[in-house]
Tab-separated table of C-alpha atoms in Angstrom:
chain	number	residue	atom	x	y	z
K	1	MET	CA	8.981	23.315	2.831
K	2	SER	CA	10.309	19.633	2.595
K	3	GLU	CA	8.158	17.044	2.645
K	4	GLU	CA	8.642	13.895	4.911
K	5	LYS	CA	6.865	10.775	3.483
K	6	HIS	CA	7.057	7.155	4.055
K	7	SER	CA	6.856	4.298	1.584
K	8	PRO	CA	3.750	2.162	1.966
K	9	ILE	CA	6.249	-0.610	1.444
K	10	GLU	CA	7.740	0.007	4.864
K	11	THR	CA	4.468	-1.328	6.850
K	12	ILE	CA	3.152	-3.889	3.762
K	13	ALA	CA	5.697	-6.245	5.023
K	14	ASP	CA	7.914	-6.823	8.418
K	15	TRP	CA	11.510	-5.557	7.757
K	16	SER	CA	12.829	-6.124	11.369
K	17	HIS	CA	15.274	-8.767	9.838
K	18	VAL	CA	17.154	-5.901	8.329
K	19	ALA	CA	19.738	-4.502	10.887
K	20	GLU	CA	19.142	-1.018	9.854
K	21	GLY	CA	15.368	-1.172	9.514
K	22	PHE	CA	13.471	-0.353	6.321
K	23	TYR	CA	15.155	2.134	4.395
K	24	ALA	CA	14.369	3.848	0.794
K	25	ASP	CA	15.973	6.821	-1.123
K	26	SER	CA	13.224	9.338	0.507
K	27	PRO	CA	15.336	11.997	2.607
K	28	VAL	CA	13.079	10.958	5.343
K	29	TYR	CA	15.057	7.390	5.287
K	30	ARG	CA	18.521	8.865	5.488
K	31	PRO	CA	19.409	8.045	9.211
K	32	ARG	CA	18.485	4.534	8.607
K	33	MET	CA	20.412	4.442	5.224
K	34	PRO	CA	23.746	2.102	5.419
K	35	GLU	CA	26.999	3.926	5.785
K	36	SER	CA	28.523	1.946	2.886
K	37	LEU	CA	25.632	3.932	0.769
K	38	LYS	CA	25.829	7.222	2.345
K	39	SER	CA	29.645	7.524	2.155
K	40	SER	CA	29.896	6.683	-1.629
K	41	GLU	CA	30.098	8.900	-4.507
K	42	LEU	CA	27.107	7.159	-5.791
K	43	TYR	CA	24.760	8.614	-3.069
K	44	GLN	CA	25.435	11.995	-4.473
K	45	LEU	CA	23.757	11.007	-7.744
K	46	LEU	CA	21.154	8.786	-5.905
K	47	SER	CA	19.923	11.859	-3.694
K	48	SER	CA	19.796	14.009	-6.845
K	49	ARG	CA	18.048	13.624	-9.913
K	50	ILE	CA	20.063	16.621	-11.336
K	51	ARG	CA	23.401	15.288	-10.367
K	52	LEU	CA	22.171	11.959	-12.141
K	53	ARG	CA	21.480	13.765	-15.558
K	54	GLU	CA	24.819	15.967	-15.113
K	55	PHE	CA	26.722	12.783	-14.681
K	56	CYS	CA	25.163	10.845	-17.668
K	57	LYS	CA	26.086	13.742	-19.627
K	58	ASN	CA	29.635	14.124	-18.643
K	59	ASN	CA	30.101	10.332	-19.448
K	60	GLN	CA	28.008	10.092	-22.783
K	61	ILE	CA	25.052	7.733	-21.132
K	62	GLU	CA	22.047	8.032	-23.492
K	63	GLN	CA	19.184	9.563	-20.907
K	64	PRO	CA	16.374	12.363	-21.828
K	65	HIS	CA	16.723	15.535	-22.845
K	66	PHE	CA	16.448	18.122	-19.905
K	67	VAL	CA	16.767	21.304	-18.101
K	68	ALA	CA	16.705	22.263	-14.632
K	69	GLY	CA	15.799	25.301	-12.822
K	70	LYS	CA	14.105	27.125	-9.542
K	71	GLN	CA	12.309	29.428	-11.687
K	72	PHE	CA	9.158	28.619	-13.579
K	73	ASP	CA	10.137	30.961	-16.399
K	74	GLU	CA	13.090	29.092	-17.319
K	75	LEU	CA	11.620	25.770	-17.563
K	76	ALA	CA	8.495	27.306	-19.515
K	77	ALA	CA	11.104	28.831	-22.095
K	78	TRP	CA	12.852	25.272	-22.849
K	79	ALA	CA	9.419	23.698	-22.968
K	80	VAL	CA	8.231	26.362	-25.549
K	81	LYS	CA	11.543	26.130	-27.583
K	82	ARG	CA	11.026	22.297	-27.545
K	83	ASN	CA	7.493	22.376	-28.420
K	84	ARG	CA	7.123	18.607	-28.159
K	85	PHE	CA	5.132	16.639	-25.732
K	86	PRO	CA	4.779	14.544	-23.415
K	87	LEU	CA	7.289	15.758	-21.102
K	88	ALA	CA	8.215	14.529	-17.345
K	89	MET	CA	8.525	16.934	-14.440
K	90	LYS	CA	10.180	15.696	-11.194
K	91	SER	CA	11.573	17.104	-8.232
K	92	ALA	CA	15.452	17.535	-7.976
K	93	ILE	CA	15.159	15.674	-4.874
K	94	ASN	CA	15.158	11.847	-5.467
K	95	GLY	CA	12.031	10.323	-3.837
K	96	SER	CA	10.571	6.737	-2.823
K	97	ASP	CA	7.840	5.002	-5.138
K	98	CYS	CA	7.968	7.757	-8.236
K	99	ASP	CA	6.973	10.497	-5.839
K	100	HIS	CA	7.018	14.017	-7.184
K	101	CYS	CA	7.090	12.548	-10.923
K	102	TYR	CA	4.592	13.684	-13.576
K	103	VAL	CA	3.922	13.566	-17.021
K	104	LEU	CA	2.846	16.542	-18.761
K	105	LYS	CA	0.875	16.445	-22.287
K	106	ALA	CA	0.325	19.985	-22.656
K	107	PHE	CA	1.699	23.831	-22.039
K	108	ARG	CA	-1.253	24.644	-19.564
K	109	GLU	CA	0.096	21.668	-17.193
K	110	LEU	CA	3.414	23.160	-16.424
K	111	PRO	CA	2.346	25.683	-13.655
K	112	GLU	CA	0.310	23.324	-11.950
K	113	PHE	CA	2.771	20.727	-11.569
K	114	PHE	CA	5.349	22.812	-10.702
K	115	GLU	CA	3.477	24.255	-7.864
K	116	ALA	CA	2.681	20.933	-6.559
K	117	ILE	CA	6.423	20.136	-6.680
K	118	THR	CA	7.745	23.265	-5.318
K	119	GLY	CA	4.861	23.551	-2.858
K	120	SER	CA	5.932	20.189	-1.060
K	121	LEU	CA	9.957	20.239	-1.632
K	122	ASP	CA	12.552	22.801	-1.624
K	123	GLY	CA	15.061	23.160	-4.589
K	124	PRO	CA	14.985	23.284	-8.238
K	125	VAL	CA	12.548	21.303	-10.603
K	126	LEU	CA	13.428	18.813	-13.324
K	127	LEU	CA	11.947	19.073	-16.578
K	128	GLU	CA	12.904	16.202	-19.449
K	129	GLU	CA	11.757	14.526	-22.304
K	130	TYR	CA	9.228	11.776	-21.520
K	131	VAL	CA	10.228	8.742	-23.347
K	132	ILE	CA	7.537	6.954	-25.314
K	133	ALA	CA	9.205	3.159	-24.912
K	134	LYS	CA	8.278	-0.120	-26.035
K	135	SER	CA	9.526	-1.851	-23.168
K	136	ARG	CA	11.009	-0.626	-19.459
K	137	LEU	CA	13.258	-2.635	-17.619
K	138	GLU	CA	14.312	-2.128	-14.075
K	139	VAL	CA	17.460	-3.969	-12.891
K	140	THR	CA	18.757	-4.210	-9.035
K	141	TYR	CA	22.117	-4.963	-8.212
K	142	ILE	CA	23.722	-6.101	-5.112
K	143	SER	CA	27.581	-5.558	-4.420
K	144	GLY	CA	27.847	-4.691	-8.422
K	145	LEU	CA	25.994	-7.748	-9.639
K	146	PRO	CA	22.519	-7.640	-11.201
K	147	ARG	CA	20.153	-9.741	-9.059
K	148	LEU	CA	16.804	-9.015	-10.370
K	149	ILE	CA	15.527	-7.857	-13.803
K	150	SER	CA	11.911	-6.681	-14.088
K	151	GLN	CA	9.992	-5.456	-16.732
K	152	PHE	CA	7.607	-2.903	-15.677
K	153	GLY	CA	4.772	-0.494	-16.926
K	154	LEU	CA	3.602	2.816	-15.715
K	155	GLU	CA	-0.009	4.185	-14.785
K	156	LYS	CA	-2.208	5.543	-17.514
K	157	SER	CA	-2.243	8.849	-15.451
K	158	MET	CA	-0.419	12.030	-14.993
K	159	ARG	CA	1.870	10.233	-12.271
K	160	MET	CA	4.624	8.339	-13.311
K	161	ARG	CA	4.292	5.254	-10.811
K	162	HIS	CA	4.478	1.507	-11.672
K	163	SER	CA	1.055	-0.251	-12.245
K	164	TRP	CA	2.859	-3.901	-12.634
K	165	ARG	CA	6.305	-5.536	-12.756
K	166	VAL	CA	6.900	-8.788	-14.164
K	167	PHE	CA	10.224	-10.751	-13.009
K	168	PRO	CA	12.693	-12.619	-13.184
K	169	ILE	CA	13.396	-12.076	-16.789
K	170	ARG	CA	16.535	-12.866	-18.745
K	171	PRO	CA	16.774	-10.112	-21.361
K	172	PRO	CA	19.075	-10.988	-24.729
K	173	GLU	CA	22.715	-11.180	-24.053
K	174	ALA	CA	23.259	-8.367	-26.307
K	175	LEU	CA	20.878	-5.861	-24.422
K	176	ILE	CA	22.677	-7.204	-21.095
K	177	ASP	CA	26.059	-6.288	-22.318
K	178	GLN	CA	24.638	-3.033	-23.291
K	179	ILE	CA	23.159	-2.401	-19.505
K	180	HIS	CA	26.706	-3.672	-18.236
K	181	ALA	CA	28.445	-0.904	-20.396
K	182	ILE	CA	26.201	1.847	-18.714
K	183	THR	CA	26.378	0.678	-15.151
K	184	VAL	CA	30.103	-0.199	-15.043
K	185	ARG	CA	30.559	3.528	-15.175
K	186	PHE	CA	28.867	4.071	-11.981
K	187	LYS	CA	32.212	3.182	-9.952
K	188	ASP	CA	31.273	2.560	-6.481
K	189	LEU	CA	28.492	0.053	-7.399
K	190	THR	CA	30.669	-2.993	-6.455
K	191	SER	CA	31.905	-1.713	-3.168
K	192	ILE	CA	28.444	-0.571	-1.873
K	193	LYS	CA	27.487	-4.250	0.116
K	194	ASP	CA	24.020	-5.660	0.825
K	195	VAL	CA	21.781	-2.408	-0.637
K	196	PRO	CA	19.778	-2.877	-3.558
K	197	ILE	CA	20.671	-0.527	-6.192
K	198	ARG	CA	18.313	0.160	-9.129
K	199	PHE	CA	18.538	1.237	-12.610
K	200	SER	CA	15.811	1.929	-14.642
K	201	PHE	CA	15.481	1.895	-18.291
K	202	ALA	CA	13.559	2.851	-21.474
K	203	LEU	CA	14.126	0.675	-24.522
K	204	ASN	CA	13.417	2.266	-28.006
K	205	GLY	CA	15.050	1.004	-30.899
K	206	GLY	CA	16.875	-2.094	-29.451
K	207	ARG	CA	19.133	0.368	-27.227
K	208	PRO	CA	18.967	1.166	-23.333
K	209	MET	CA	18.397	4.761	-22.209
K	210	LEU	CA	19.014	5.471	-18.585
K	211	ILE	CA	15.850	7.117	-16.915
K	212	SER	CA	16.461	6.908	-13.023
K	213	LEU	CA	18.886	5.484	-10.095
K	214	ASN	CA	17.430	4.442	-6.834
K	215	ALA	CA	18.292	2.364	-3.850
K	216	GLY	CA	16.520	0.919	-1.154
K	217	LEU	CA	13.933	-1.560	0.315
K	218	ASN	CA	11.029	-0.474	-1.318
K	219	ARG	CA	9.898	-3.452	-3.285
K	220	PRO	CA	7.984	-6.051	-1.752
K	221	GLU	CA	9.789	-8.836	-3.957
K	222	TYR	CA	12.757	-7.949	-2.231
K	223	HIS	CA	11.124	-9.454	1.146
K	224	PRO	CA	11.789	-12.889	2.163
K	225	ASP	CA	7.969	-13.417	2.917
K	226	TRP	CA	6.978	-12.407	-0.694
K	227	SER	CA	9.852	-13.781	-2.524
K	228	ASN	CA	9.437	-17.500	-0.737
K	229	ALA	CA	5.714	-17.031	-1.438
K	230	ALA	CA	6.232	-16.583	-5.403
K	231	GLY	CA	9.125	-19.427	-5.443
K	232	ILE	CA	11.755	-17.480	-6.413
K	233	ALA	CA	15.270	-16.837	-4.990
K	234	GLY	CA	15.388	-13.598	-2.621
K	235	ILE	CA	17.701	-10.745	-4.036
K	236	SER	CA	20.257	-11.532	-1.196
K	237	ALA	CA	20.435	-15.281	-1.551
K	238	PRO	CA	23.516	-16.991	-3.650
K	239	PRO	CA	23.525	-16.178	-7.547
K	240	GLY	CA	21.695	-19.531	-8.700
K	241	ARG	CA	23.306	-21.437	-11.697
K	242	LYS	CA	19.836	-22.438	-13.188
K	243	PRO	CA	17.259	-20.030	-14.001
K	244	GLU	CA	14.065	-19.726	-12.165
K	245	LYS	CA	11.099	-21.844	-13.065
K	246	LYS	CA	8.657	-19.302	-11.804
K	247	ILE	CA	7.444	-15.960	-13.470
K	248	CYS	CA	5.719	-13.484	-11.283
K	249	LYS	CA	3.735	-10.426	-11.925
K	250	LEU	CA	3.159	-7.832	-9.506
K	251	LEU	CA	0.145	-5.667	-9.836
K	252	ILE	CA	0.097	-2.166	-7.980
K	253	TYR	CA	-3.126	0.018	-7.515
K	254	HIS	CA	-3.843	2.957	-5.577
K	255	ASP	CA	-6.753	4.212	-3.481
K	256	ILE	CA	-8.603	0.827	-4.153
K	257	GLY	CA	-10.643	0.963	-0.965
K	258	GLU	CA	-12.280	-1.861	0.842
K	259	PHE	CA	-12.324	-4.979	-1.522
K	260	ALA	CA	-13.608	-8.610	-0.453
K	261	GLU	CA	-10.640	-10.649	0.275
K	262	ASP	CA	-12.438	-13.784	-0.160
K	263	HIS	CA	-13.495	-13.105	-3.594
K	264	LEU	CA	-10.027	-12.088	-4.278
K	265	LEU	CA	-8.354	-15.226	-3.092
K	266	ALA	CA	-10.907	-17.340	-5.282
K	267	ILE	CA	-10.498	-15.325	-8.508
K	268	GLY	CA	-6.678	-15.352	-8.398
K	269	GLY	CA	-6.593	-19.085	-7.749
K	270	GLU	CA	-3.256	-21.005	-7.401
K	271	SER	CA	-1.555	-18.163	-8.818
K	272	LEU	CA	-2.128	-15.549	-6.174
K	273	VAL	CA	0.439	-16.063	-3.643
K	274	LYS	CA	0.550	-12.646	-1.625
K	275	PHE	CA	-1.165	-9.348	-1.666
K	276	GLY	CA	-1.123	-6.812	1.101
K	277	THR	CA	-2.428	-3.161	1.312
K	278	ALA	CA	-0.635	0.329	3.236
K	279	ASN	CA	-1.113	3.634	2.912
K	280	GLY	CA	-3.810	3.639	0.146
K	281	GLN	CA	-1.652	1.167	-1.901
K	282	THR	CA	-2.721	-2.269	-2.693
K	283	MET	CA	-0.391	-4.927	-4.359
K	284	ALA	CA	-1.251	-8.402	-5.377
K	285	LEU	CA	1.492	-11.157	-6.342
K	286	LEU	CA	0.651	-13.761	-8.892
K	287	SER	CA	3.602	-16.526	-9.523
K	288	SER	CA	3.249	-19.695	-11.759
K	289	GLY	CA	5.401	-21.927	-13.806
K	290	ASN	CA	3.088	-21.267	-16.585
K	291	THR	CA	3.228	-17.974	-18.309
K	292	ALA	CA	0.018	-18.376	-20.056
K	293	ARG	CA	-1.826	-19.322	-16.925
K	294	LEU	CA	0.109	-16.326	-15.124
K	295	LEU	CA	-1.173	-14.106	-17.480
K	296	GLU	CA	-4.527	-15.356	-17.377
K	297	ASP	CA	-5.067	-14.921	-14.057
K	298	ALA	CA	-3.360	-11.641	-13.731
K	299	GLU	CA	-6.199	-10.120	-16.081
K	300	LYS	CA	-8.977	-11.798	-13.514
K	301	VAL	CA	-7.250	-10.166	-10.766
K	302	ASP	CA	-6.797	-6.559	-12.484
K	303	ALA	CA	-10.239	-6.667	-13.537
K	304	PHE	CA	-11.490	-7.573	-9.798
K	305	PHE	CA	-9.249	-4.629	-8.458
K	306	ARG	CA	-10.696	-2.386	-11.416
K	307	HIS	CA	-14.411	-3.304	-10.405
K	308	SER	CA	-13.591	-2.829	-6.641
K	309	ARG	CA	-12.863	0.737	-7.245
K	310	ASP	CA	-15.913	1.360	-9.076
K	311	SER	CA	-18.213	-0.426	-6.497
K	312	GLY	CA	-18.072	1.266	-3.552
K	313	TYR	CA	-17.628	-2.095	-1.713
K	314	GLN	CA	-18.168	-2.015	2.005
K	315	PRO	CA	-17.081	-4.790	4.088
K	316	PRO	CA	-20.176	-6.755	6.449
K	317	GLN	CA	-20.416	-4.999	9.852
K	318	GLU	CA	-20.513	-7.100	12.915
K	319	GLU	CA	-23.938	-7.059	14.758
K	320	ASP	CA	-23.753	-5.488	18.089
């Protein structure tokens, strides 16, 4: 059976200014996706991780080694032959916010995550090399132009979810040229107007390896309220000639529970410009013109949330 899961970013901000309404690349949002996206060849690659892998293979785009299939034995045989961990297991159907993407560190974990995916979604499963990278980049394109480049980190867990993003960053020109040489092969990129298209890369040995392709609004930093609070240009604003003076760090947490908002505001200081919680996901956005101050305040906010998760905090109750 297919699972219908909405992105928490849909409710963490008000998206009523978008004509189609909020959308992401999960199948549940297909009715809201812009027609320019749904009618493009690129949409076929966005909707299927396996089609993306085959496209990269046919176009000599560096990517993880992979196998795909509906039968567990087929995937297990590939893993046994490869005999190298960690591996990444993903649903063939692309989803929002890294849903149904897992990191496997041993053979015994294969059946558990295979069942977790096939019990929620129909179709084959993708098993691939998990790339241990020195750094990871996410590049957002609008109308064929890179509009926001972020560095991100993943959770230290079996879920392949972002734990933080830093933006906007400006990589070396040589690296930008390498990324452009990859993205230019996606022919529909320039014809899809006003739709954020994201390419995620793992960097190792100075070369970008394409890990995933996504689309949609499921990034709070795309929302005008969040980008304005951070003091950076929105992704739909005309490209600026001068680099941004602010650097931002977005911290992402899951299942934090209740926390003392007044304590968070005091700890975050002037760097903490926005935070919100929806569907078990909490995000805190920090922004500063001073990188050292930003990183120092981000460490304090991170420590606050880690303590909140363990403290069992309950907000004060009103007296009758």
